[in-house]
Amino acid sequence: MCVASLAPMKGDADYEDVRRRPRLPARVGRRLRGVVTDRVKRGEGVFMGLSELMATYGRNYWEALLSTWGMTAFCFALVMALAVVVTVMRVSPFKPLRLLGDGYVQVFRNIPGVALLIIIVYALPSLKLVLPYRTCVILTVVLVASAFGSENFMTGINTIGVGQIEAARSLGLSFGQMLRRIVIPQALRTTVLPMTNLLIAVLLTTSIGSQVPLDPLELTGVVSYINTRATGGILAFAVSAAGYALTAVVIAFVGNRIDRKVRIVR
């Protein structure tokens, strides 16, 4: 915004608000203007084509895709483990554990992932706890997704017939034995498709890593990297979106195959 257009606003609250808005760093702006000018002089389009984009940044995309896959797999393993623990707490005969489990789900299920990431990155250092950025992203994804995972497990537990629980009690099985031999195995088999959807959600939620400086970058962060060094435009986003979409299709396909094999027919 030019000075002349700001002049009528001077002295107004909006004037100070506009002045305080974050601006693109000068060196980045000069670099982008230089790229655009050079391409126009050569008679080329302002934005890069797909072949040029992949030739220049294909390695960056590949590393970002591997980083996204790695974070997704690691996060989902932790999500499953924590979701089982929280679900056991919620069905425990010990009331304080039930309240703690229900409270965990209600809190983390209703906090946006980006908001939780900001709290972890910027609030924890005030408590003398500084975590690496990647650890902050993983912690955020796990806390949010495990709350939804616990709800999936609770749905699976509710499908187990009361007669099975009564039979287990009549045989003298303890609460832990019932969970280990009857409840958890059946809940896992019943919730294959919901957990497949949760895995896809974890994959997409790793995109909050674009809000912090990761190394290596993930699929959304690599778009910002490209667009601050070249003029990838919407095509840079489309390539990353294709990476997410194709991965999600493969996950859904595998999840459906597993569900057909382990599904409990009632």
Short mmCIF file of C-alpha atoms in Angstrom, two decimals:
data_model
loop_
_atom_site.label_atom_id
_atom_site.label_comp_id
_atom_site.label_asym_id
_atom_site.label_seq_id
_atom_site.Cartn_x
_atom_site.Cartn_y
_atom_site.Cartn_z
CA MET A 1 0.00 0.00 0.00
CA CYS A 2 1.52 3.36 -1.02
CA VAL A 3 2.04 6.30 1.33
CA ALA A 4 -0.53 8.42 -0.51
CA SER A 5 -3.26 5.88 0.12
CA LEU A 6 -2.30 5.75 3.80
CA ALA A 7 -2.26 9.51 4.24
CA PRO A 8 -6.05 9.92 4.71
CA MET A 9 -5.93 7.24 7.37
CA LYS A 10 -3.16 8.85 9.41
CA GLY A 11 -4.19 9.31 12.99
CA ASP A 12 -6.83 6.62 12.64
CA ALA A 13 -6.63 3.26 14.41
CA ASP A 14 -6.65 1.48 11.05
CA TYR A 15 -3.50 3.38 10.04
CA GLU A 16 -1.47 1.90 12.88
CA ASP A 17 -2.95 -1.54 12.17
CA VAL A 18 -1.82 -1.42 8.54
CA ARG A 19 1.64 -0.23 9.52
CA ARG A 20 2.08 -3.11 11.95
CA ARG A 21 1.07 -5.82 9.49
CA PRO A 22 3.92 -8.27 8.74
CA ARG A 23 5.49 -7.66 5.35
CA LEU A 24 7.36 -9.90 3.00
CA PRO A 25 11.10 -9.69 3.75
CA ALA A 26 12.82 -7.24 1.38
CA ARG A 27 15.33 -9.81 0.12
CA VAL A 28 12.52 -12.27 -0.71
CA GLY A 29 10.54 -9.58 -2.49
CA ARG A 30 13.57 -8.53 -4.56
CA ARG A 31 14.27 -12.16 -5.46
CA LEU A 32 10.70 -12.76 -6.62
CA ARG A 33 10.63 -9.54 -8.64
CA GLY A 34 13.91 -10.53 -10.26
CA VAL A 35 12.61 -13.98 -11.18
CA VAL A 36 9.44 -12.55 -12.72
CA THR A 37 11.37 -9.87 -14.64
CA ASP A 38 13.85 -12.39 -16.06
CA ARG A 39 11.12 -14.74 -17.22
CA VAL A 40 9.18 -11.92 -18.89
CA LYS A 41 12.33 -10.74 -20.71
CA ARG A 42 12.90 -14.26 -22.04
CA GLY A 43 9.34 -14.33 -23.34
CA GLU A 44 8.31 -17.06 -20.91
CA GLY A 45 5.24 -17.22 -18.70
CA VAL A 46 5.44 -15.78 -15.23
CA PHE A 47 4.71 -19.16 -13.58
CA MET A 48 6.72 -22.34 -13.95
CA GLY A 49 5.38 -25.27 -15.97
CA LEU A 50 5.09 -28.75 -14.50
CA SER A 51 8.18 -30.10 -16.24
CA GLU A 52 10.30 -27.16 -15.13
CA LEU A 53 8.91 -27.31 -11.61
CA MET A 54 9.71 -30.99 -11.22
CA ALA A 55 13.12 -30.65 -12.88
CA THR A 56 14.07 -27.88 -10.46
CA TYR A 57 12.35 -28.98 -7.25
CA GLY A 58 11.56 -32.65 -7.85
CA ARG A 59 14.12 -33.73 -5.25
CA ASN A 60 12.59 -31.36 -2.71
CA TYR A 61 9.15 -32.85 -3.33
CA TRP A 62 10.50 -36.38 -2.97
CA GLU A 63 12.23 -35.58 0.33
CA ALA A 64 9.08 -33.83 1.57
CA LEU A 65 6.94 -36.84 0.62
CA LEU A 66 9.26 -39.22 2.47
CA SER A 67 9.25 -36.88 5.48
CA THR A 68 5.44 -36.79 5.45
CA TRP A 69 5.21 -40.59 5.21
CA GLY A 70 7.69 -41.01 8.04
CA MET A 71 5.90 -38.58 10.35
CA THR A 72 2.54 -40.16 9.50
CA ALA A 73 3.70 -43.70 10.31
CA PHE A 74 5.41 -42.67 13.55
CA CYS A 75 2.49 -40.51 14.68
CA PHE A 76 -0.08 -43.21 13.90
CA ALA A 77 1.81 -45.83 15.91
CA LEU A 78 1.81 -43.50 18.92
CA VAL A 79 -1.83 -42.56 18.29
CA MET A 80 -2.94 -46.21 18.38
CA ALA A 81 -1.03 -46.93 21.58
CA LEU A 82 -2.27 -43.80 23.36
CA ALA A 83 -5.84 -44.29 22.13
CA VAL A 84 -5.91 -47.82 23.61
CA VAL A 85 -4.61 -46.51 26.94
CA VAL A 86 -7.16 -43.70 27.06
CA THR A 87 -9.98 -46.09 26.12
CA VAL A 88 -8.99 -48.51 28.89
CA MET A 89 -9.11 -45.60 31.32
CA ARG A 90 -12.60 -44.67 30.09
CA VAL A 91 -14.00 -48.17 30.70
CA SER A 92 -12.11 -48.71 33.94
CA PRO A 93 -14.13 -49.54 37.08
CA PHE A 94 -12.04 -46.90 38.89
CA LYS A 95 -14.01 -43.63 38.60
CA PRO A 96 -11.05 -41.16 38.72
CA LEU A 97 -9.51 -42.95 35.72
CA ARG A 98 -12.81 -42.76 33.83
CA LEU A 99 -13.06 -39.03 34.52
CA LEU A 100 -9.44 -38.49 33.46
CA GLY A 101 -9.94 -40.42 30.21
CA ASP A 102 -13.17 -38.62 29.35
CA GLY A 103 -11.57 -35.26 30.17
CA TYR A 104 -8.62 -36.02 27.89
CA VAL A 105 -10.92 -36.77 24.97
CA GLN A 106 -13.11 -33.72 25.54
CA VAL A 107 -10.11 -31.37 25.74
CA PHE A 108 -7.96 -32.54 22.83
CA ARG A 109 -10.86 -33.41 20.53
CA ASN A 110 -12.02 -29.79 20.63
CA ILE A 111 -8.71 -27.91 20.20
CA PRO A 112 -7.65 -26.96 16.64
CA GLY A 113 -4.35 -28.53 15.71
CA VAL A 114 -2.71 -25.22 14.79
CA ALA A 115 -3.77 -23.65 18.09
CA LEU A 116 -2.33 -26.58 20.04
CA LEU A 117 0.91 -26.40 18.03
CA ILE A 118 1.27 -22.70 18.88
CA ILE A 119 0.74 -23.48 22.58
CA ILE A 120 3.36 -26.23 22.52
CA VAL A 121 5.93 -24.23 20.54
CA TYR A 122 5.58 -20.87 22.32
CA ALA A 123 4.10 -21.62 25.76
CA LEU A 124 6.20 -24.59 26.87
CA PRO A 125 9.47 -22.60 26.74
CA SER A 126 7.99 -20.41 29.49
CA LEU A 127 7.99 -23.59 31.62
CA LYS A 128 11.66 -24.21 30.74
CA LEU A 129 10.65 -26.98 28.32
CA VAL A 130 11.96 -26.44 24.80
CA LEU A 131 11.25 -29.17 22.25
CA PRO A 132 12.52 -29.53 18.66
CA TYR A 133 10.03 -28.31 16.06
CA ARG A 134 9.48 -31.79 14.63
CA THR A 135 8.77 -33.15 18.11
CA CYS A 136 6.24 -30.34 18.63
CA VAL A 137 4.44 -31.26 15.41
CA ILE A 138 4.40 -34.98 16.29
CA LEU A 139 3.15 -34.26 19.82
CA THR A 140 0.37 -32.06 18.46
CA VAL A 141 -0.80 -34.66 15.95
CA VAL A 142 -0.69 -37.48 18.51
CA LEU A 143 -2.63 -35.58 21.18
CA VAL A 144 -5.40 -34.55 18.79
CA ALA A 145 -5.68 -37.81 16.83
CA SER A 146 -5.58 -40.10 19.89
CA ALA A 147 -8.71 -38.39 21.24
CA PHE A 148 -10.57 -39.32 18.05
CA GLY A 149 -8.97 -42.77 18.10
CA SER A 150 -10.34 -43.38 21.58
CA GLU A 151 -13.82 -42.53 20.34
CA ASN A 152 -13.38 -45.08 17.54
CA PHE A 153 -12.36 -47.74 20.05
CA MET A 154 -15.33 -46.91 22.28
CA THR A 155 -17.61 -47.45 19.29
CA GLY A 156 -15.99 -50.83 18.70
CA ILE A 157 -16.37 -51.82 22.35
CA ASN A 158 -20.06 -50.93 22.26
CA THR A 159 -20.59 -53.51 19.49
CA ILE A 160 -19.48 -56.36 21.79
CA GLY A 161 -22.44 -58.28 23.14
CA VAL A 162 -23.21 -58.05 26.84
CA GLY A 163 -23.46 -61.83 26.90
CA GLN A 164 -19.75 -62.16 26.14
CA ILE A 165 -18.83 -59.95 29.09
CA GLU A 166 -21.15 -61.86 31.41
CA ALA A 167 -19.70 -65.16 30.23
CA ALA A 168 -16.18 -63.88 30.89
CA ARG A 169 -17.17 -62.84 34.41
CA SER A 170 -18.77 -66.20 35.08
CA LEU A 171 -15.47 -67.84 34.11
CA GLY A 172 -13.70 -65.72 36.72
CA LEU A 173 -11.73 -63.52 34.33
CA SER A 174 -10.40 -60.30 35.82
CA PHE A 175 -10.98 -56.87 34.24
CA GLY A 176 -7.52 -56.93 32.67
CA GLN A 177 -8.01 -60.43 31.28
CA MET A 178 -11.36 -59.48 29.75
CA LEU A 179 -9.78 -56.49 28.05
CA ARG A 180 -6.81 -58.46 26.76
CA ARG A 181 -8.66 -61.57 25.56
CA ILE A 182 -12.13 -60.36 24.58
CA VAL A 183 -12.65 -56.60 24.41
CA ILE A 184 -9.56 -55.15 22.74
CA PRO A 185 -9.14 -57.85 20.02
CA GLN A 186 -12.76 -57.48 18.92
CA ALA A 187 -12.65 -53.68 19.12
CA LEU A 188 -9.58 -53.64 16.86
CA ARG A 189 -11.26 -55.87 14.27
CA THR A 190 -14.44 -53.79 14.33
CA THR A 191 -12.72 -50.44 13.91
CA VAL A 192 -10.47 -51.15 10.93
CA LEU A 193 -12.31 -48.73 8.63
CA PRO A 194 -12.63 -45.93 11.22
CA MET A 195 -8.93 -46.30 12.00
CA THR A 196 -8.16 -46.20 8.27
CA ASN A 197 -9.94 -42.85 8.12
CA LEU A 198 -8.00 -41.76 11.19
CA LEU A 199 -4.71 -42.68 9.48
CA ILE A 200 -5.67 -40.50 6.52
CA ALA A 201 -6.56 -37.70 8.94
CA VAL A 202 -3.14 -38.06 10.60
CA LEU A 203 -1.51 -37.85 7.15
CA LEU A 204 -3.33 -34.60 6.40
CA THR A 205 -2.76 -33.15 9.88
CA THR A 206 1.01 -33.40 9.48
CA SER A 207 0.59 -30.37 7.18
CA ILE A 208 0.63 -28.19 10.33
CA GLY A 209 4.38 -28.75 10.12
CA SER A 210 4.36 -26.00 7.50
CA GLN A 211 3.81 -23.52 10.35
CA VAL A 212 7.25 -24.17 11.82
CA PRO A 213 10.72 -24.53 10.23
CA LEU A 214 11.19 -28.28 9.74
CA ASP A 215 14.21 -29.93 8.17
CA PRO A 216 13.44 -31.82 6.00
CA LEU A 217 10.19 -30.12 5.06
CA GLU A 218 6.85 -31.89 4.69
CA LEU A 219 4.58 -31.66 1.63
CA THR A 220 2.84 -28.39 2.54
CA GLY A 221 5.97 -26.69 3.80
CA VAL A 222 7.84 -27.44 0.59
CA VAL A 223 5.30 -25.31 -1.32
CA SER A 224 6.22 -22.26 0.77
CA TYR A 225 9.89 -23.07 0.19
CA ILE A 226 9.36 -23.14 -3.57
CA ASN A 227 7.18 -20.03 -3.79
CA THR A 228 9.73 -17.94 -1.88
CA ARG A 229 12.43 -18.87 -4.39
CA ALA A 230 10.48 -19.09 -7.65
CA THR A 231 7.02 -18.53 -9.10
CA GLY A 232 5.52 -21.99 -8.77
CA GLY A 233 2.03 -20.57 -8.30
CA ILE A 234 -0.94 -22.85 -7.84
CA LEU A 235 0.87 -25.68 -9.61
CA ALA A 236 3.24 -26.04 -6.65
CA PHE A 237 0.23 -26.60 -4.40
CA ALA A 238 -1.35 -29.02 -6.90
CA VAL A 239 1.72 -31.28 -6.87
CA SER A 240 1.68 -31.46 -3.07
CA ALA A 241 -2.07 -32.07 -3.09
CA ALA A 242 -1.55 -34.95 -5.52
CA GLY A 243 0.97 -36.46 -3.10
CA TYR A 244 -1.57 -36.36 -0.28
CA ALA A 245 -4.42 -37.65 -2.47
CA LEU A 246 -2.52 -40.60 -3.96
CA THR A 247 -1.22 -41.64 -0.54
CA ALA A 248 -4.74 -41.47 0.90
CA VAL A 249 -6.08 -43.62 -1.95
CA VAL A 250 -3.49 -46.31 -1.24
CA ILE A 251 -4.26 -46.20 2.51
CA ALA A 252 -8.00 -46.53 1.84
CA PHE A 253 -7.44 -49.46 -0.53
CA VAL A 254 -5.28 -51.35 1.97
CA GLY A 255 -7.70 -50.56 4.80
CA ASN A 256 -10.64 -51.96 2.84
CA ARG A 257 -8.73 -55.16 2.07
CA ILE A 258 -7.81 -55.65 5.73
CA ASP A 259 -11.38 -54.96 6.83
CA ARG A 260 -12.74 -57.67 4.51
CA LYS A 261 -10.35 -60.21 6.04
CA VAL A 262 -10.83 -59.45 9.75
CA ARG A 263 -14.39 -58.11 9.82
CA ILE A 264 -16.61 -59.77 12.42
CA VAL A 265 -19.86 -60.93 10.81
CA ARG A 266 -22.72 -60.61 13.29
#
